[in-house]
CSV table of C-alpha atoms in Angstrom, one decimal:
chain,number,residue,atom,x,y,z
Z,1,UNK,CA,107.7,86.6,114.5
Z,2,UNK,CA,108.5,84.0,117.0
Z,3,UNK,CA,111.5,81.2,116.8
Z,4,UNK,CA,112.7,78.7,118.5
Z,5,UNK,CA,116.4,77.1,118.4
Z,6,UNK,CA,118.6,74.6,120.3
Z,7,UNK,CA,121.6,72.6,119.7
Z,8,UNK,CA,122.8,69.4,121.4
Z,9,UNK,CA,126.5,67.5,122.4
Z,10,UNK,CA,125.6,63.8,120.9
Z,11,UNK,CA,128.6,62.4,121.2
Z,12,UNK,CA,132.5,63.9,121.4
Z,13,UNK,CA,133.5,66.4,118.7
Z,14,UNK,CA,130.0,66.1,117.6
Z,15,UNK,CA,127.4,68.8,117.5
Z,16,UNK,CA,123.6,68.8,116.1
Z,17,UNK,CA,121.5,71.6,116.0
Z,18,UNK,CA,118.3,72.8,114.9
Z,19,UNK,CA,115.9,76.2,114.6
Z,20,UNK,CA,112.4,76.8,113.7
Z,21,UNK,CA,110.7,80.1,112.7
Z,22,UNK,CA,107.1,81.7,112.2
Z,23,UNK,CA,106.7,84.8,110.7
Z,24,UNK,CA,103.7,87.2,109.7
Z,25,UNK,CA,103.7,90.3,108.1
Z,26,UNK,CA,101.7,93.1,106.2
Z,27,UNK,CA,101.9,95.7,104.4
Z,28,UNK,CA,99.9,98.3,103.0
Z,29,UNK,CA,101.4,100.8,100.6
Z,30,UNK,CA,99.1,104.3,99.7
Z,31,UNK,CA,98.2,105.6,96.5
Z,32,UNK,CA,100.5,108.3,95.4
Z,33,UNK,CA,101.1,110.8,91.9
Z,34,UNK,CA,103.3,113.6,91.0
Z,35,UNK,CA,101.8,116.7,92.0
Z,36,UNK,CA,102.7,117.9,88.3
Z,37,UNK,CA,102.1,116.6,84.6
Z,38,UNK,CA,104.5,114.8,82.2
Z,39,UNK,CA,104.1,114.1,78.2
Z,40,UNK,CA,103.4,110.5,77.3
Z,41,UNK,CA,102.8,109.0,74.7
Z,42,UNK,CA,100.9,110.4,71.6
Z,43,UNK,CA,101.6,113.7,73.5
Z,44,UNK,CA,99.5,113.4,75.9
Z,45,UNK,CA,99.8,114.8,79.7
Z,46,UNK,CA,99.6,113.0,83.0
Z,47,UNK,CA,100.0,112.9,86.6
Z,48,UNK,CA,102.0,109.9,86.7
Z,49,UNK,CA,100.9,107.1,89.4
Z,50,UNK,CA,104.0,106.2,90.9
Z,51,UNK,CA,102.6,103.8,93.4
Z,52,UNK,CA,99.7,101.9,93.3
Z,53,UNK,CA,97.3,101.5,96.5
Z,54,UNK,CA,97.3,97.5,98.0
Z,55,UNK,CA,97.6,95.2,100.9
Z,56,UNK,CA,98.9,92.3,101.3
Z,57,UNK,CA,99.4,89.6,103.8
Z,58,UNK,CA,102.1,87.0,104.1
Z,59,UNK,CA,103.3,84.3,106.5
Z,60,UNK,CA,106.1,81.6,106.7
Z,61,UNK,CA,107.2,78.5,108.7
Z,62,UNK,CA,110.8,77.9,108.1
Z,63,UNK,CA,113.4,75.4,109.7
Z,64,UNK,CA,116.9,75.1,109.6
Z,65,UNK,CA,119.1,71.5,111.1
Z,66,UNK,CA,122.1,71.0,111.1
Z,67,UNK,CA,125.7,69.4,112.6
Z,68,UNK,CA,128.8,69.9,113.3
Z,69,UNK,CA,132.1,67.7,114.0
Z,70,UNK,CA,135.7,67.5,114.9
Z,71,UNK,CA,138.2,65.0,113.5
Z,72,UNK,CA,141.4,66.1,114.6
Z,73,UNK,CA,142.6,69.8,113.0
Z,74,UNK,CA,139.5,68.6,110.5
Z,75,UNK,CA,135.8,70.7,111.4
Z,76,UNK,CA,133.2,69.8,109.2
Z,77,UNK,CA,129.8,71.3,108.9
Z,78,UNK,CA,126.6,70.8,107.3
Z,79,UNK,CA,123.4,72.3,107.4
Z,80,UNK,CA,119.9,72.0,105.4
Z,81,UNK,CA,117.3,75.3,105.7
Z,82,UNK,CA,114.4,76.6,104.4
Z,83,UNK,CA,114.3,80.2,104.2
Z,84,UNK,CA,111.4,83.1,103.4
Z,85,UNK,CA,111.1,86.4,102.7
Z,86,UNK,CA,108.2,88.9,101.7
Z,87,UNK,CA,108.3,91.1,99.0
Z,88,UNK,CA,109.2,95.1,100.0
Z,89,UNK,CA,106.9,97.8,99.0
Z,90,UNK,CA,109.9,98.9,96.4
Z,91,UNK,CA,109.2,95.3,94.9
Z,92,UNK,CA,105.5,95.8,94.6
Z,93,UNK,CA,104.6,99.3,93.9
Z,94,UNK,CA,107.5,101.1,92.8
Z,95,UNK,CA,106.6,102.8,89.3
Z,96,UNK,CA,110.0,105.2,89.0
Z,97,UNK,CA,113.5,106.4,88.7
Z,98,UNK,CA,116.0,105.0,90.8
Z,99,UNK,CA,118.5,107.3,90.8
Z,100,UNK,CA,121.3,105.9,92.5
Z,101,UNK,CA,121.2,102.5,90.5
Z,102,UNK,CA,120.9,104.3,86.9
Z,103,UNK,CA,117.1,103.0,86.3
Z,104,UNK,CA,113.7,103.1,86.0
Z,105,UNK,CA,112.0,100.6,88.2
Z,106,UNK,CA,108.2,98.9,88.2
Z,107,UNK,CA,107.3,96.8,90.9
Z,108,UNK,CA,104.9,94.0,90.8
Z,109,UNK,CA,101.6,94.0,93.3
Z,110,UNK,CA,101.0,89.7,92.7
Z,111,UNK,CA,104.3,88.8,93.7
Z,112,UNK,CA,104.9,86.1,95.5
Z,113,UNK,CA,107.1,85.4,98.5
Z,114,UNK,CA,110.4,84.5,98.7
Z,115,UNK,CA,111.2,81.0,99.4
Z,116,UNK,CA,114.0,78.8,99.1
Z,117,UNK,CA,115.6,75.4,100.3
Z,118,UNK,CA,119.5,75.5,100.6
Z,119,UNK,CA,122.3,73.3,102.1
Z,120,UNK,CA,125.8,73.9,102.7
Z,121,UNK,CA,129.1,72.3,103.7
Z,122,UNK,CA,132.3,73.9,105.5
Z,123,UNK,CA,135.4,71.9,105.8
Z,124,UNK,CA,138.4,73.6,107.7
Z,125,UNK,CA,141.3,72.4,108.3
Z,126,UNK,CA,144.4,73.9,110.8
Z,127,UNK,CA,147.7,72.8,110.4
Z,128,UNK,CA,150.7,74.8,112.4
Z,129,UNK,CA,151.9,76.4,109.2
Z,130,UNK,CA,148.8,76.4,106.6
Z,131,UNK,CA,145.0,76.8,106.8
Z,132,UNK,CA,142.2,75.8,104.3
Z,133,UNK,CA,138.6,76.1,104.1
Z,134,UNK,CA,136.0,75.2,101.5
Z,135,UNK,CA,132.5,75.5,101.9
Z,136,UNK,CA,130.2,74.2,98.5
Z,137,UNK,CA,126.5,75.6,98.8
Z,138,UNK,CA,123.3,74.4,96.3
Z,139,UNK,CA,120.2,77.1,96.4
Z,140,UNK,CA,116.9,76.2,95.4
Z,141,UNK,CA,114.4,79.1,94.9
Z,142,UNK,CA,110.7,77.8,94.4
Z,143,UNK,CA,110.7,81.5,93.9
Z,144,UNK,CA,112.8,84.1,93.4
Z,145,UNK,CA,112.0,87.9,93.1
Z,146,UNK,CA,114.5,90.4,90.7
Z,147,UNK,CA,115.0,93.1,89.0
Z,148,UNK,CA,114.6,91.7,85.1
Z,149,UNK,CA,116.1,94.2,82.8
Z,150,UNK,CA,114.1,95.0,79.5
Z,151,UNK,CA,115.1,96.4,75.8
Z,152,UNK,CA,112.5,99.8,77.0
Z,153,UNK,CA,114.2,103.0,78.2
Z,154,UNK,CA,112.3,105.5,79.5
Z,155,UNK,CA,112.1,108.0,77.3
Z,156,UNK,CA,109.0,110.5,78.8
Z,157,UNK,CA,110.4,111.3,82.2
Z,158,UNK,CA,113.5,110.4,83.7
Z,159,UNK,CA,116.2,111.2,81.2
Z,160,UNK,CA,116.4,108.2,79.4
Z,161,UNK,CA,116.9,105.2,81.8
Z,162,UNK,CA,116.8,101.8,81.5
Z,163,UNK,CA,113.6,100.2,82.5
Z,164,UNK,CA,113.2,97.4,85.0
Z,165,UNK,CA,110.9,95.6,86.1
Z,166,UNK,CA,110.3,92.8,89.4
Z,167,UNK,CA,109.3,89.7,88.5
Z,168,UNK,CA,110.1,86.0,90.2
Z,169,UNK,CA,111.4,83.1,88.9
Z,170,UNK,CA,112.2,79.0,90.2
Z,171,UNK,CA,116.2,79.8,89.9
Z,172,UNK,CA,118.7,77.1,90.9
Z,173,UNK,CA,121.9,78.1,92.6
Z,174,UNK,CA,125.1,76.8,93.2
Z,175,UNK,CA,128.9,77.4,93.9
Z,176,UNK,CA,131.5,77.6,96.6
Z,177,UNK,CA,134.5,79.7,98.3
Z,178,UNK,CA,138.0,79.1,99.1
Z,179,UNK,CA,140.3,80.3,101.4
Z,180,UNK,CA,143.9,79.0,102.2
Z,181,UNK,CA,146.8,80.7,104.2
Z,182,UNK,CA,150.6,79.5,104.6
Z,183,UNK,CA,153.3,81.0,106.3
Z,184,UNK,CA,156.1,79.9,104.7
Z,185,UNK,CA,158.0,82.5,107.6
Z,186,UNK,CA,157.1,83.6,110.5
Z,187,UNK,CA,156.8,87.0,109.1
Z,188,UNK,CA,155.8,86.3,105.9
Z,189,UNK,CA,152.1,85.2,105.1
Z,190,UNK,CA,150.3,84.0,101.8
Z,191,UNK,CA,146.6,83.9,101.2
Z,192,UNK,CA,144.4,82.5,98.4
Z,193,UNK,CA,141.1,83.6,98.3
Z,194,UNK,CA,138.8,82.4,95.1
Z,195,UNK,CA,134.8,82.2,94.6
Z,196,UNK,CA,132.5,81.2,92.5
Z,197,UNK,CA,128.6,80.9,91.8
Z,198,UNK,CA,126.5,80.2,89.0
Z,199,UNK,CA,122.4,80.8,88.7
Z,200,UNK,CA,119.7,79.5,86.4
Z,201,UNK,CA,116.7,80.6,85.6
Z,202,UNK,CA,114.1,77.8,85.5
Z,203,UNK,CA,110.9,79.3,84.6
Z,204,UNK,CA,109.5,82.4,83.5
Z,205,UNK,CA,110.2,84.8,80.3
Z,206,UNK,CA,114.4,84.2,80.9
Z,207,UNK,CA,114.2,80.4,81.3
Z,208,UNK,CA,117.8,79.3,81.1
Z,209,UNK,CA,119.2,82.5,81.5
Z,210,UNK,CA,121.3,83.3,85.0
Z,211,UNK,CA,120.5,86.2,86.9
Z,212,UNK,CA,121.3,89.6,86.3
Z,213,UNK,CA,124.5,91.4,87.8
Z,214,UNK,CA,125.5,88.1,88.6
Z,215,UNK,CA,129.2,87.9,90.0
Z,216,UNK,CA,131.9,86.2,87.7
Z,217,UNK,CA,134.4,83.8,89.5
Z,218,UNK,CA,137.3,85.6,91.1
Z,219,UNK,CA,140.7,84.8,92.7
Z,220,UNK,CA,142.4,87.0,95.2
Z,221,UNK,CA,146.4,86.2,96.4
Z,222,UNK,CA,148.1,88.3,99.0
Z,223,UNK,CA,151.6,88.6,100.1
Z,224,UNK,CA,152.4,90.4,102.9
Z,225,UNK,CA,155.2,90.8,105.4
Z,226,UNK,CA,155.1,91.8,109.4
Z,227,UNK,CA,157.9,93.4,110.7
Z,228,UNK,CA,159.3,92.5,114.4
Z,229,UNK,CA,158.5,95.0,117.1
Z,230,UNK,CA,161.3,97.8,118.2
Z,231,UNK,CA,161.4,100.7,120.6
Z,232,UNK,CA,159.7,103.2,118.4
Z,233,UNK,CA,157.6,100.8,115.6
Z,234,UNK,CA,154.8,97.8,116.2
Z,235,UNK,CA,152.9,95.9,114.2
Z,236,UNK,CA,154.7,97.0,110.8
Z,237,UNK,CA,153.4,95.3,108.2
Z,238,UNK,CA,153.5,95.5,104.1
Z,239,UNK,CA,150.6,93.8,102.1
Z,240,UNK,CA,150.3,93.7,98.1
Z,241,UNK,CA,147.4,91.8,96.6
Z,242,UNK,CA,145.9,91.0,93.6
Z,243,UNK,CA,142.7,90.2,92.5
Z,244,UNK,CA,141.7,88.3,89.1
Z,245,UNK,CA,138.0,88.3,87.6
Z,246,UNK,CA,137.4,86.1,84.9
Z,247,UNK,CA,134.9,87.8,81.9
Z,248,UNK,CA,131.0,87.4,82.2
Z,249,UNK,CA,129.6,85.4,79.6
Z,250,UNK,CA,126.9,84.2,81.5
Z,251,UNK,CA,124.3,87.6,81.5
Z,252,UNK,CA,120.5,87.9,81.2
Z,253,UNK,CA,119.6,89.7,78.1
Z,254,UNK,CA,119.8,92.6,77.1
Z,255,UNK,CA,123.0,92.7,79.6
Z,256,UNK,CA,126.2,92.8,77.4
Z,257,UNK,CA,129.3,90.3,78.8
Z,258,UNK,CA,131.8,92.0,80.8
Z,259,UNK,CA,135.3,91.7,80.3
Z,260,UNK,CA,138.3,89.9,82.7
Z,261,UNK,CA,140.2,92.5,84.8
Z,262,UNK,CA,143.4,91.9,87.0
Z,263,UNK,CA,143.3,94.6,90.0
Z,264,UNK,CA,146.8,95.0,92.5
Z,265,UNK,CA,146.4,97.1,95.8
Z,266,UNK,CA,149.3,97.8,98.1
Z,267,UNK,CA,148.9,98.6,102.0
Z,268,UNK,CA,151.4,99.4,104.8
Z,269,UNK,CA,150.9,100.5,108.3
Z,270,UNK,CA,153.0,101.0,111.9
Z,271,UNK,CA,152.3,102.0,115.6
Z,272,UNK,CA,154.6,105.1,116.5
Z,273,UNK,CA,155.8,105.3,119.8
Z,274,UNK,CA,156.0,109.2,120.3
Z,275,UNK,CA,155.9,110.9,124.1
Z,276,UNK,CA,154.5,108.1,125.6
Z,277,UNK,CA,151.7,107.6,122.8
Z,278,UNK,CA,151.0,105.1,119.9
Z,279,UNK,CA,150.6,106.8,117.0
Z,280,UNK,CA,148.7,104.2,114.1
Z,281,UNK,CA,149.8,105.2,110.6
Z,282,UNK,CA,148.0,103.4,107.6
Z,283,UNK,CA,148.8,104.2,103.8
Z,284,UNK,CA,146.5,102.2,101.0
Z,285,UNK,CA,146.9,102.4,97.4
Z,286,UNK,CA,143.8,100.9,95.6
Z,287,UNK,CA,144.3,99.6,91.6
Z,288,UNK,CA,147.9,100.6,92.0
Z,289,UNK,CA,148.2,100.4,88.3
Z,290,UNK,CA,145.1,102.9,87.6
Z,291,UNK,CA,143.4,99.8,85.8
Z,292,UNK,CA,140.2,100.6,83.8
Z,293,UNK,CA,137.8,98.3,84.4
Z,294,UNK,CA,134.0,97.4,84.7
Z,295,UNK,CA,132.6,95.5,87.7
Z,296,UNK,CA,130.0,93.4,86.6
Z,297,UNK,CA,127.9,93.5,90.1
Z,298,UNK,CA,127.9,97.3,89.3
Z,299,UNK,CA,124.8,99.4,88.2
Z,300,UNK,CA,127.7,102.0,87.4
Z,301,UNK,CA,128.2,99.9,84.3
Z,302,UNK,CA,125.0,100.8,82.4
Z,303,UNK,CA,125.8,104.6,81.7
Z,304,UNK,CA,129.3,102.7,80.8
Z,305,UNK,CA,131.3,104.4,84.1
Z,306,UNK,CA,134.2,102.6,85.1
Z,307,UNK,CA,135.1,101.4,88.7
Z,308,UNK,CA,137.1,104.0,90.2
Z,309,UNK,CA,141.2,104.2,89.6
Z,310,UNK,CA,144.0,104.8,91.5
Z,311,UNK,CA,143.0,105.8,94.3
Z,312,UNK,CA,145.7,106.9,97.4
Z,313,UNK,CA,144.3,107.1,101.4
Z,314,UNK,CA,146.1,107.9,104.2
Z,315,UNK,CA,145.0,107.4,108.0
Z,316,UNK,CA,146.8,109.0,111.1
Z,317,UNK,CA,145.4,107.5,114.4
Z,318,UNK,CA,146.3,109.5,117.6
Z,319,UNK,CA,145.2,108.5,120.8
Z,320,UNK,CA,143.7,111.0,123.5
Z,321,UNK,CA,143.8,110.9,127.6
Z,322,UNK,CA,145.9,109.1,129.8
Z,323,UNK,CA,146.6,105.5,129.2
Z,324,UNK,CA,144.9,102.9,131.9
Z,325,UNK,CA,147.2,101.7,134.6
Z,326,UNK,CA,148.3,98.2,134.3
């Protein structure tokens, strides 16, 4: 690959910038079947082909421009792309189990590359007590390559997994984060954090479906308190969040919706000054209230295992060697 990128000062408190890319790759993926045989259908036996002997070629010119300016405690940012990527040998020759997702993949050897066209906007702004950003994005995929689940589970070899199988899809994107902090105190500090995103499929066998494992759209608020430095303790602090997710209506058959979940998580820390030394202490308690719940980004979900509980983890930092001289 080779690329190219430069940016330039127009004006005051205004930026442009700009990037251009070539890429070429190959790949060639060998022939390969189990060394023993399994029962198919109509009981017969066979050395299972799990992946299939091709080469393939690909190249891409993508670009990216953008700018960037300053109005006072106001940054804005926006930028336009195009970006590519080639499919993996996983996505075009895998014919098997993949045991840490739960599933029984197939890859596709016509698959296309990966391209899409994409532009996004950040707008900060920092005042002396509060912050906020918010930065919308819009995807276009002329083609996108996933996993698509089916209705099939494998029922010869791999004990009953669901099957999947790579495919691409034009898939339209959109959605957008946001982040705001106030300090109402100088020792106290509030944070809202809240996504969301939302896919369709425009062409293909799940035309006006959304993606699967698709996120649903969350909102995360902490609270935390920072204590003031003393002889023996620094950088005390107590945190206690709380994250909401909304249910997942929007799923790709056969997925099934997931249900809204509300997750708290408490952490504290301190620097010990003992002999001389700075001893870091950290305590975290994850889904304080041992909530049972199902992530719907998760493979875990299709053999129906929750997300783990409560969950407790302690950290004892202690510092070796003799501290630099000042």
């Amino acid at each position: 690959g080779l690329f190219v990128y430069d940016q330039f000062v127009v004006a005051d408190y205004t930026t442009l910038f700009g990037a251009l890319r070539y890429d070429y790759s190959h790949i060639h993926t060998s022939s390969y079947q189990d060394w023993f045989y399994s029962q198919q259908e109509g009981n017969m036996t066979t050395r299972i082909v799990r992946a299939s002997a091709l080469r393939r070629s690909f190249n891409s010119l993508v670009w990216s421009f953008g700018a960037a300016r300053q109005f006072g405690s106001l940054e804005t940012k926006i930028n336009i792309g195009k970006s590519f990527r080639a499919p993996i040998a996983q996505e075009l020759a895998a014919n098997g189990v993949n045991y840490h997702y739960f599933s029984y993949e197939k890859g596709n050897g016509s698959l296309s590359p990966e391209q899409s066209y994409q532009m996004d906007l950040s707008l900060t702004w920092n005042g002396k007590k509060a912050n906020v950003a918010f930065t919308p994005f819009f995807n276009y995929f002329a083609n996108y390559i996933y996993l698509n689940p089916t209705s099939s589970y494998d029922q010869y070899y791999g004990a009953g997994n669901q099957i999947f199988e790579y495919t691409e899809s034009r898939v339209r994107r959109h959605g957008a984060e946001l982040k705001l902090s106030y300090r109402p105190l100088k020792q106290w500090k509030l944070e809202l954090l809240a996504e969301y995103i939302r896919s369709e499929q425009l062409s293909g066998a799940k035309k006006g479906y959304t993606l699967p494992f698709s996120p649903a759209p969350s909102a995360l608020i902490d609270i935390s308190w920072t204590a003031k430095n003393s002889k023996c303790f620094k950088e005390t602090y107590f945190s206690l969040d709380c994250k909401w997710t909304a249910a997942q209506h929007h799923i790709v058959p056969p997925e099934e919706i997931t249900a809204a979940y509300q997750v708290f998580n408490f952490r504290t820390g301190t620097q010990l000054n003992l002999s001389g030394s700075d001893i870091q202490l950290r305590l975290q308690i994850q889904n304080l209230f041992d909530k049972k719940y199902m992530d719907h980004t998760s493979f875990y979900r299709l053999i129906a295992l929750p997300e783990q509980g409560r969950n407790f983890m302690l950290s004892i930092g202690i510092p070796f060697g003799k501290k630099p001289r000042s």
